[in-house]
mmCIF file of N, CA, C and O in Angstrom:
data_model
loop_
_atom_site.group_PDB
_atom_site.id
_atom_site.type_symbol
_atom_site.label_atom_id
_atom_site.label_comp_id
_atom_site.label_asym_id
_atom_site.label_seq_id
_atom_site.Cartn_x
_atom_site.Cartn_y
_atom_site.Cartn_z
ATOM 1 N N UNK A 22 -47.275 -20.731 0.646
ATOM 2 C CA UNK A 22 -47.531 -22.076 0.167
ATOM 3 C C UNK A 22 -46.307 -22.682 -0.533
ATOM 4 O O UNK A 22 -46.512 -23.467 -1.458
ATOM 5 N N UNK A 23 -44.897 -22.346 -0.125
ATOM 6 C CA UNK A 23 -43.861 -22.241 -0.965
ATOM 7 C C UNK A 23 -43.896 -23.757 -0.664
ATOM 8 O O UNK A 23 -43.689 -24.561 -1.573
ATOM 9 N N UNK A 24 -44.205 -24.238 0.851
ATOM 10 C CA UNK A 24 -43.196 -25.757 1.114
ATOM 11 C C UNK A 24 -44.074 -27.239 0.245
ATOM 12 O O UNK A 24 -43.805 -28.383 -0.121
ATOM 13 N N UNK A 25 -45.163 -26.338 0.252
ATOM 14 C CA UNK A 25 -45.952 -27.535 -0.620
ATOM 15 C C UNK A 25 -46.024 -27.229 -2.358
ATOM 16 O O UNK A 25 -46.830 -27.556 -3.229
ATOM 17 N N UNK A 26 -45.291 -26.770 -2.357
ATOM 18 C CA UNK A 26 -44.529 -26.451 -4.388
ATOM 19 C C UNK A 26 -43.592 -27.183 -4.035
ATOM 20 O O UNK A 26 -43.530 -28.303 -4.542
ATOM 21 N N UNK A 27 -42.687 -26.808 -3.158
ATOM 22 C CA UNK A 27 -40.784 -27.501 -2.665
ATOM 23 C C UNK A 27 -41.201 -29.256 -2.405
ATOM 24 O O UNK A 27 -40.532 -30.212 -2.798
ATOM 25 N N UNK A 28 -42.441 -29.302 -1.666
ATOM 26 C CA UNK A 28 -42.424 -31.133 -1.597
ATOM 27 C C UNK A 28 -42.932 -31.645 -2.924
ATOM 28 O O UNK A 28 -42.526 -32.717 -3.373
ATOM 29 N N UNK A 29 -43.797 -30.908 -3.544
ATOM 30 C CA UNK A 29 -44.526 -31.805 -4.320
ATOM 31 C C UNK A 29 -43.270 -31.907 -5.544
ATOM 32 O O UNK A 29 -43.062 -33.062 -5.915
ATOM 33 N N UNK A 30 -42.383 -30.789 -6.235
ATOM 34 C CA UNK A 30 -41.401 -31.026 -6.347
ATOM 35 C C UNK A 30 -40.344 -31.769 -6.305
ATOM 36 O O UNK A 30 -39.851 -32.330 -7.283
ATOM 37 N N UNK A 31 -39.746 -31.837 -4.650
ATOM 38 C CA UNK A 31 -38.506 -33.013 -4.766
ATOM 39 C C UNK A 31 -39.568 -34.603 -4.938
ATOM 40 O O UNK A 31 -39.166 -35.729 -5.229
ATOM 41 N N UNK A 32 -40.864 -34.188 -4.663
ATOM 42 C CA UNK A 32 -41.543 -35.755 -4.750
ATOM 43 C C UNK A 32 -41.308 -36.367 -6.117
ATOM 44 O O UNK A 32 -41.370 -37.594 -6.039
ATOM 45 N N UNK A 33 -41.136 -36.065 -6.965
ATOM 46 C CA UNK A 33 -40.743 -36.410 -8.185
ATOM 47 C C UNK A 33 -41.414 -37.528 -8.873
ATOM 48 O O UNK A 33 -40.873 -38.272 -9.691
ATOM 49 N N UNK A 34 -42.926 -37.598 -8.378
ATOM 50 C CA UNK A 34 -43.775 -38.563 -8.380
ATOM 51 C C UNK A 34 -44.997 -37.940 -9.430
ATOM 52 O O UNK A 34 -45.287 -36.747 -9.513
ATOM 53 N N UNK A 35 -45.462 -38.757 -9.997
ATOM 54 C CA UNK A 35 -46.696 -38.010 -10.939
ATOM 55 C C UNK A 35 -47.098 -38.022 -10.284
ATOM 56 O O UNK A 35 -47.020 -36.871 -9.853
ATOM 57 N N UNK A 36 -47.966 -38.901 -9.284
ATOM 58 C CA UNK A 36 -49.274 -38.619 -8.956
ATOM 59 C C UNK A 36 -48.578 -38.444 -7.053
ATOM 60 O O UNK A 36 -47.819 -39.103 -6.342
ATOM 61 N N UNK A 37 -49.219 -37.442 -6.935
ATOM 62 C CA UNK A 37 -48.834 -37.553 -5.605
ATOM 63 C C UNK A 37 -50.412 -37.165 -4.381
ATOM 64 O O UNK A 37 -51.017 -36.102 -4.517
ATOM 65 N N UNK A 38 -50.849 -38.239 -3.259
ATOM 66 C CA UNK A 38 -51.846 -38.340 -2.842
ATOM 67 C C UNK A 38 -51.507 -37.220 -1.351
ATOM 68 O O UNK A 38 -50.348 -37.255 -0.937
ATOM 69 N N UNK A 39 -52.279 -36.500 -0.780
ATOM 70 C CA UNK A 39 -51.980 -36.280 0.615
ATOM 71 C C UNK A 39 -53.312 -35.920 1.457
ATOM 72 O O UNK A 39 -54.210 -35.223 0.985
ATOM 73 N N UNK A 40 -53.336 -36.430 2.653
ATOM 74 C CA UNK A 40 -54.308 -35.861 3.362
ATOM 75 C C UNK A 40 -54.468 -34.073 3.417
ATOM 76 O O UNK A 40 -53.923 -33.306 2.622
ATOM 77 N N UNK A 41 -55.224 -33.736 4.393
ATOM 78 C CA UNK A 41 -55.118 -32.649 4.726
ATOM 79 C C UNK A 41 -54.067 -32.383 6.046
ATOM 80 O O UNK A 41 -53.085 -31.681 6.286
ATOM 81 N N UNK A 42 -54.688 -33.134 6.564
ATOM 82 C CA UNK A 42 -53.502 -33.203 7.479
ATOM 83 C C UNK A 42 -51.945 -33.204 7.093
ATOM 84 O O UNK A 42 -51.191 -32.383 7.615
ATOM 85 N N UNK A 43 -51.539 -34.038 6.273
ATOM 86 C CA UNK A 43 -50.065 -33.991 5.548
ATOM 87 C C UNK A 43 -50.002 -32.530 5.375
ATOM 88 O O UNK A 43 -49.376 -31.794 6.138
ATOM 89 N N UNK A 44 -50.919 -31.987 3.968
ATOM 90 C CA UNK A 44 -50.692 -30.958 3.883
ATOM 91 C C UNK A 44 -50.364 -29.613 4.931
ATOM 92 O O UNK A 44 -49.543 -28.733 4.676
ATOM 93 N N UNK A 45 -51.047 -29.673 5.920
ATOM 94 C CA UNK A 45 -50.660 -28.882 7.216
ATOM 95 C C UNK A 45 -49.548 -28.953 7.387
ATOM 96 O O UNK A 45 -48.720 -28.049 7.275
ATOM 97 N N UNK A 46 -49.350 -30.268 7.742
ATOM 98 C CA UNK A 46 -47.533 -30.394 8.082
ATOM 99 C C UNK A 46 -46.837 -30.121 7.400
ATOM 100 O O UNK A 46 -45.862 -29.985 8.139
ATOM 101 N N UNK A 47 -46.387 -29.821 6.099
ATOM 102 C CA UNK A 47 -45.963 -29.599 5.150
ATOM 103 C C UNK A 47 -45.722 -28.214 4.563
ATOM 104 O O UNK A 47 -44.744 -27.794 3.944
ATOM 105 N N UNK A 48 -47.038 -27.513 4.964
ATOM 106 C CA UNK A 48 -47.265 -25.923 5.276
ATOM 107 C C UNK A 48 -46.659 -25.508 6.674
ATOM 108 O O UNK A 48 -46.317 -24.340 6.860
ATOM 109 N N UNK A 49 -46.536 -26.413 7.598
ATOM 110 C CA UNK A 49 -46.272 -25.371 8.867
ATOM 111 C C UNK A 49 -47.356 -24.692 9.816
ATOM 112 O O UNK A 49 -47.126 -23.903 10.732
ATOM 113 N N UNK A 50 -48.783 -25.252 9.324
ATOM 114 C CA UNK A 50 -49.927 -24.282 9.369
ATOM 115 C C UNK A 50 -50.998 -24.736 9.124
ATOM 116 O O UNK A 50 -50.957 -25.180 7.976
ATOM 117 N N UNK A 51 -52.232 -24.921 9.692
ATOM 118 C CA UNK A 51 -53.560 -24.918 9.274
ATOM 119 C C UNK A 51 -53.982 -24.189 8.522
ATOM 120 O O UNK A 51 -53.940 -22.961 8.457
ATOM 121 N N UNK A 52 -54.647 -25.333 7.582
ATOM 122 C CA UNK A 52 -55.508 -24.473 6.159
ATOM 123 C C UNK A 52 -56.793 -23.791 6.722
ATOM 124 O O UNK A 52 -57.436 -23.904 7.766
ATOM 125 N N UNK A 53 -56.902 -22.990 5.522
ATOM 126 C CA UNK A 53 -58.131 -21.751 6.372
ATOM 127 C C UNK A 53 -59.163 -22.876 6.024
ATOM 128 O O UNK A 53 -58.890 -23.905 5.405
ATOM 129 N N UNK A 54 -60.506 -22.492 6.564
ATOM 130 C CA UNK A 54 -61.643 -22.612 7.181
ATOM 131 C C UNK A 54 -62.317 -23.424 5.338
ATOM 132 O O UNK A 54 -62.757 -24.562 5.173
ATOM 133 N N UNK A 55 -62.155 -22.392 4.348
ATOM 134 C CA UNK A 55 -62.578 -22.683 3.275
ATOM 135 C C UNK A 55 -62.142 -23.664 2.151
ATOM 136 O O UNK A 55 -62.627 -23.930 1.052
ATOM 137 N N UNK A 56 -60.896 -24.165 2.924
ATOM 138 C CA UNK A 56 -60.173 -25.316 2.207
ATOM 139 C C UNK A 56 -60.871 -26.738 2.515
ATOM 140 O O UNK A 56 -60.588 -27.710 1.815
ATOM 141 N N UNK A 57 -61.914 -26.851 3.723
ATOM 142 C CA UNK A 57 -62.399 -28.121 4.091
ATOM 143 C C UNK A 57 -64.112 -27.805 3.572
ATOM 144 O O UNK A 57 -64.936 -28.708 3.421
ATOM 145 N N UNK A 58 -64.379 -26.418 3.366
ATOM 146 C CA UNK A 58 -65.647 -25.797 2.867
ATOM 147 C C UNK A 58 -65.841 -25.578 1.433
ATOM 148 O O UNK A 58 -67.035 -25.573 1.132
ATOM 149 N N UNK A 59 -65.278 -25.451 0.749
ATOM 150 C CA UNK A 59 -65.314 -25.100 -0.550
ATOM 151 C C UNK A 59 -64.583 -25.545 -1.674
ATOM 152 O O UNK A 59 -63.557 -24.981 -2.058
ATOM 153 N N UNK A 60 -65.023 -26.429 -2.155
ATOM 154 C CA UNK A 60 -63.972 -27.465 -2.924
ATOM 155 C C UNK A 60 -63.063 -26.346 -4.310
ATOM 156 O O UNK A 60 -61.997 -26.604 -4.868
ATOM 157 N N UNK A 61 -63.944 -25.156 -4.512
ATOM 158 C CA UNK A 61 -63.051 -24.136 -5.212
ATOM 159 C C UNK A 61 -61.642 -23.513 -4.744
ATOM 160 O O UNK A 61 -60.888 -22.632 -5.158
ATOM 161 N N UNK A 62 -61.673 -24.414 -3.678
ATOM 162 C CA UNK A 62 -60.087 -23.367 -2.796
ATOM 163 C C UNK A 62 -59.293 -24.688 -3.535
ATOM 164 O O UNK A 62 -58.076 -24.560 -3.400
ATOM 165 N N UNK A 63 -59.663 -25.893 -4.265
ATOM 166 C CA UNK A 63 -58.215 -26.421 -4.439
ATOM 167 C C UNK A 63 -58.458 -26.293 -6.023
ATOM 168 O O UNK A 63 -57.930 -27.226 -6.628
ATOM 169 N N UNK A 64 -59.030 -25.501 -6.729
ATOM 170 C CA UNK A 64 -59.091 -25.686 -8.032
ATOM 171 C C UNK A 64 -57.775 -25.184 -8.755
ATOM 172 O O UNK A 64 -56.770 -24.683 -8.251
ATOM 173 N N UNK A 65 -58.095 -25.492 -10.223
ATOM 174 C CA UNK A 65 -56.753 -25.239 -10.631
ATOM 175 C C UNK A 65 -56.660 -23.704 -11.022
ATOM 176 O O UNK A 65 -57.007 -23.621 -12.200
ATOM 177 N N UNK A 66 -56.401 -22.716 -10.620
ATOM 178 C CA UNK A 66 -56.783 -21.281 -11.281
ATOM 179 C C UNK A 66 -55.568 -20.834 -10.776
ATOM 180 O O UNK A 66 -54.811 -21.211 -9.882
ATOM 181 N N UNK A 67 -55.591 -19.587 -11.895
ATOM 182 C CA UNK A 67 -54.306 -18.617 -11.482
ATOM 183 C C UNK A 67 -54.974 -17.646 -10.406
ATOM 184 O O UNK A 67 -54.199 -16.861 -9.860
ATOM 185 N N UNK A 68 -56.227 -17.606 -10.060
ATOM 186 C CA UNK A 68 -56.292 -16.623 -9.250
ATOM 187 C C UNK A 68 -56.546 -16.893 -7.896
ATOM 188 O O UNK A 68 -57.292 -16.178 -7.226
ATOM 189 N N UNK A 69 -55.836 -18.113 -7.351
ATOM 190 C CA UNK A 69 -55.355 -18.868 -5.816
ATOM 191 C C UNK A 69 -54.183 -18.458 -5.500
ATOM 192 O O UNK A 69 -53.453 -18.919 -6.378
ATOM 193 N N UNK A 70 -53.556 -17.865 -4.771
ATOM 194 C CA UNK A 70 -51.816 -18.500 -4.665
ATOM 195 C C UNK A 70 -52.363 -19.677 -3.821
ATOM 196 O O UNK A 70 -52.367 -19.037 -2.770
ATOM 197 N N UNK A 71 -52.683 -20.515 -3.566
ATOM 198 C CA UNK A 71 -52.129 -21.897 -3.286
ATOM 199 C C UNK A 71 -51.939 -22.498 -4.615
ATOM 200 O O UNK A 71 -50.914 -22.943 -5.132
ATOM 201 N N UNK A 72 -53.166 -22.415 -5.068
ATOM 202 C CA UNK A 72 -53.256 -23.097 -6.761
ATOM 203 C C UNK A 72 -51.948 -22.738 -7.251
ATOM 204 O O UNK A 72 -51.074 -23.604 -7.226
ATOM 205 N N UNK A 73 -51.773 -21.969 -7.546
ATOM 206 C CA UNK A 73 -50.148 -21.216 -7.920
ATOM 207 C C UNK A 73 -49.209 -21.750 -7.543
ATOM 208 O O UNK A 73 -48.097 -21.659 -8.062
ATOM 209 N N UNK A 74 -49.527 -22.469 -6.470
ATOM 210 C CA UNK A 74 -47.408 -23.022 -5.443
ATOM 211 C C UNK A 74 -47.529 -24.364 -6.641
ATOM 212 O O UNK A 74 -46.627 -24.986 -7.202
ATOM 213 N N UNK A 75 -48.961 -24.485 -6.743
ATOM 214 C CA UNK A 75 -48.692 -26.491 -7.351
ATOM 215 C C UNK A 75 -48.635 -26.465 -8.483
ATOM 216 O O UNK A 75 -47.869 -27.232 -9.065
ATOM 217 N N UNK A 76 -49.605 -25.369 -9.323
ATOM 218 C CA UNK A 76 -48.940 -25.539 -11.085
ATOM 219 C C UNK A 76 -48.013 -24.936 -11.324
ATOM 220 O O UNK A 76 -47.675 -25.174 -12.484
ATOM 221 N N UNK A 77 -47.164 -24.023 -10.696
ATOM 222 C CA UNK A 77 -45.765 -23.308 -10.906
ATOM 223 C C UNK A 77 -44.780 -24.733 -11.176
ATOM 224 O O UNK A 77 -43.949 -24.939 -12.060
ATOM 225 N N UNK A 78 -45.185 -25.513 -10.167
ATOM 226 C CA UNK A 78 -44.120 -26.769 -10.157
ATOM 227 C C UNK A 78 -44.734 -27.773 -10.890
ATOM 228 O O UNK A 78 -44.517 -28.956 -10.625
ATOM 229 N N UNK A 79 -45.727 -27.316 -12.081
ATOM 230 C CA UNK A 79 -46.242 -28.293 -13.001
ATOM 231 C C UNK A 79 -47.232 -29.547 -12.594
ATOM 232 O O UNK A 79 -47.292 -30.692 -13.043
ATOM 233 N N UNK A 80 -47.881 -28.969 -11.706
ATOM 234 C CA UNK A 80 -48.879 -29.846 -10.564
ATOM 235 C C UNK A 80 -50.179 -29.459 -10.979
ATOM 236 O O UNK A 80 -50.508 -28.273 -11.004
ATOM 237 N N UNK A 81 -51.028 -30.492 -11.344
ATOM 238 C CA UNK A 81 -52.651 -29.987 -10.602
ATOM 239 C C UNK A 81 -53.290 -30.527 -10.000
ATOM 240 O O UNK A 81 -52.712 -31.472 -9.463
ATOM 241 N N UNK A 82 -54.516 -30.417 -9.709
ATOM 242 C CA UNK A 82 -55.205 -31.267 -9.108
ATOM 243 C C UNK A 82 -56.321 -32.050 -9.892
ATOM 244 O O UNK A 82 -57.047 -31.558 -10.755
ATOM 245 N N UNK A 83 -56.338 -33.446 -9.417
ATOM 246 C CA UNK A 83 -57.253 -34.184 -10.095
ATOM 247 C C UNK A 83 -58.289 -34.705 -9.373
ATOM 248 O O UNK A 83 -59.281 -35.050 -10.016
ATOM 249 N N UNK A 84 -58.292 -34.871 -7.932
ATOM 250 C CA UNK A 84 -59.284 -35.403 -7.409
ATOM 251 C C UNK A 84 -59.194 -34.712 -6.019
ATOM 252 O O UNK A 84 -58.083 -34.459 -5.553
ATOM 253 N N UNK A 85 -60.182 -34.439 -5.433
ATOM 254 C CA UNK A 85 -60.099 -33.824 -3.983
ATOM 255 C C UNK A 85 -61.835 -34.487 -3.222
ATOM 256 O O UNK A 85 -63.040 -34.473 -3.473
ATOM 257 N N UNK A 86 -60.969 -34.938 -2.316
ATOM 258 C CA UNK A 86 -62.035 -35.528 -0.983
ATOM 259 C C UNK A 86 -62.106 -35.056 0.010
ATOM 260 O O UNK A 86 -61.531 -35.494 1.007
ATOM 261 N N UNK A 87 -63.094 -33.673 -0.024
ATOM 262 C CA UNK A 87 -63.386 -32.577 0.999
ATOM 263 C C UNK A 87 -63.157 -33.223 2.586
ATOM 264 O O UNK A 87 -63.742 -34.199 3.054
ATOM 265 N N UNK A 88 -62.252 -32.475 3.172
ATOM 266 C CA UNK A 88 -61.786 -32.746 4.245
ATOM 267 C C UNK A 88 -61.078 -33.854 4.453
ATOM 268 O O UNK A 88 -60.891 -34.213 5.615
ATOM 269 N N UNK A 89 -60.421 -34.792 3.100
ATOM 270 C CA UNK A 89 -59.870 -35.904 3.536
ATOM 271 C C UNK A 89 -58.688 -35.998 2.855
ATOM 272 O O UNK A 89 -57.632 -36.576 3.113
ATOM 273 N N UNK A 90 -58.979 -35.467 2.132
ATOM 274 C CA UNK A 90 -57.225 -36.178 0.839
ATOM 275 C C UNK A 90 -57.486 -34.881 -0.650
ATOM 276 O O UNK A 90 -58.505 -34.252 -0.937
ATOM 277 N N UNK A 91 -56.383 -34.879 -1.191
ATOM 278 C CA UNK A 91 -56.221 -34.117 -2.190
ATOM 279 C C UNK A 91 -55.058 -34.898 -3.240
ATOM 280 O O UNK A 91 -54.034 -35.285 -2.676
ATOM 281 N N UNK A 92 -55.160 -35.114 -4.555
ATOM 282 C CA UNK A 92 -54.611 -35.735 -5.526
ATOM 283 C C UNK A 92 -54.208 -35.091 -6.410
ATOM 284 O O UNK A 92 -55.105 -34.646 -7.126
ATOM 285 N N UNK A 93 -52.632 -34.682 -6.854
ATOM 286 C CA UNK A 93 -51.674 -33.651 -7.563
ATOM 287 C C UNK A 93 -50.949 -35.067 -8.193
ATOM 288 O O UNK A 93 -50.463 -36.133 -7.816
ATOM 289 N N UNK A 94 -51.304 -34.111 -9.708
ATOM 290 C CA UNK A 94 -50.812 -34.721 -10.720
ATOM 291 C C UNK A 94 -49.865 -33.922 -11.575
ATOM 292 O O UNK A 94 -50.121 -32.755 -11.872
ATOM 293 N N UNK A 95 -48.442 -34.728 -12.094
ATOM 294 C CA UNK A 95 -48.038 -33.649 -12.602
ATOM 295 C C UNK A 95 -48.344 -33.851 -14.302
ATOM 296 O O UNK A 95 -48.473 -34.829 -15.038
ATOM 297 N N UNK A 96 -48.385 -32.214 -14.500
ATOM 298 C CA UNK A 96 -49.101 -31.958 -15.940
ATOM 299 C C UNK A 96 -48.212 -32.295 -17.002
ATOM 300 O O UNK A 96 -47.004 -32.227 -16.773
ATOM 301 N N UNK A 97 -48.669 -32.694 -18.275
ATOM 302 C CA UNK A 97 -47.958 -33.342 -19.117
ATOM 303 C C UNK A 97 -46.796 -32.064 -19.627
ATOM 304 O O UNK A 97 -47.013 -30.854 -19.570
ATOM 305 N N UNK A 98 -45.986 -32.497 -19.947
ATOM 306 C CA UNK A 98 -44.623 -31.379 -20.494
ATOM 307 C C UNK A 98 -43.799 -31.666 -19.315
ATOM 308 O O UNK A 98 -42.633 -31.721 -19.705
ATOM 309 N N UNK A 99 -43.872 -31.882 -18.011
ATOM 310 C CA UNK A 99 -43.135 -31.243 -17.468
ATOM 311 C C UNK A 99 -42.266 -32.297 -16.583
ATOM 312 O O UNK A 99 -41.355 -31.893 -15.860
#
């Protein structure tokens, strides 16, 4: 999940919006099965590595629209 830490990163944007689709492209890869099933796959926890690529780079998530869009915000401090 390194390339979506590396974009959300050079994005240098607080709030940054992306489909799922973006996100694919961005990964290189289709998200598993439980990312369009289970709104806990985008939560903010240390015990995801995806969750992990986006708050490493001071990212979380604030809003997610199962199967449509996901909303990374970056966290205050950083």
């Amino acid at each position: 999940y390194r390339y979506l830490a590396d974009y959300l990163l050079k994005s240098g944007k607080e709030r940054v919006t992306l489909t799922f689709s973006e996100i694919e492209n961005i990964l290189q890869t289709k998200l598993p099965q439980s990312a369009n099933d289970h709104r806990a796959f985008w939560s903010n926890s240390t015990s995801h590595s995806i969750a992990l690529s986006w708050m490493n780079v001071g990212y979380e998530t604030t809003e997610v629209n199962m199967g449509k869009f996901v909303v990374f915000e970056k966290k205050r401090g950083y």
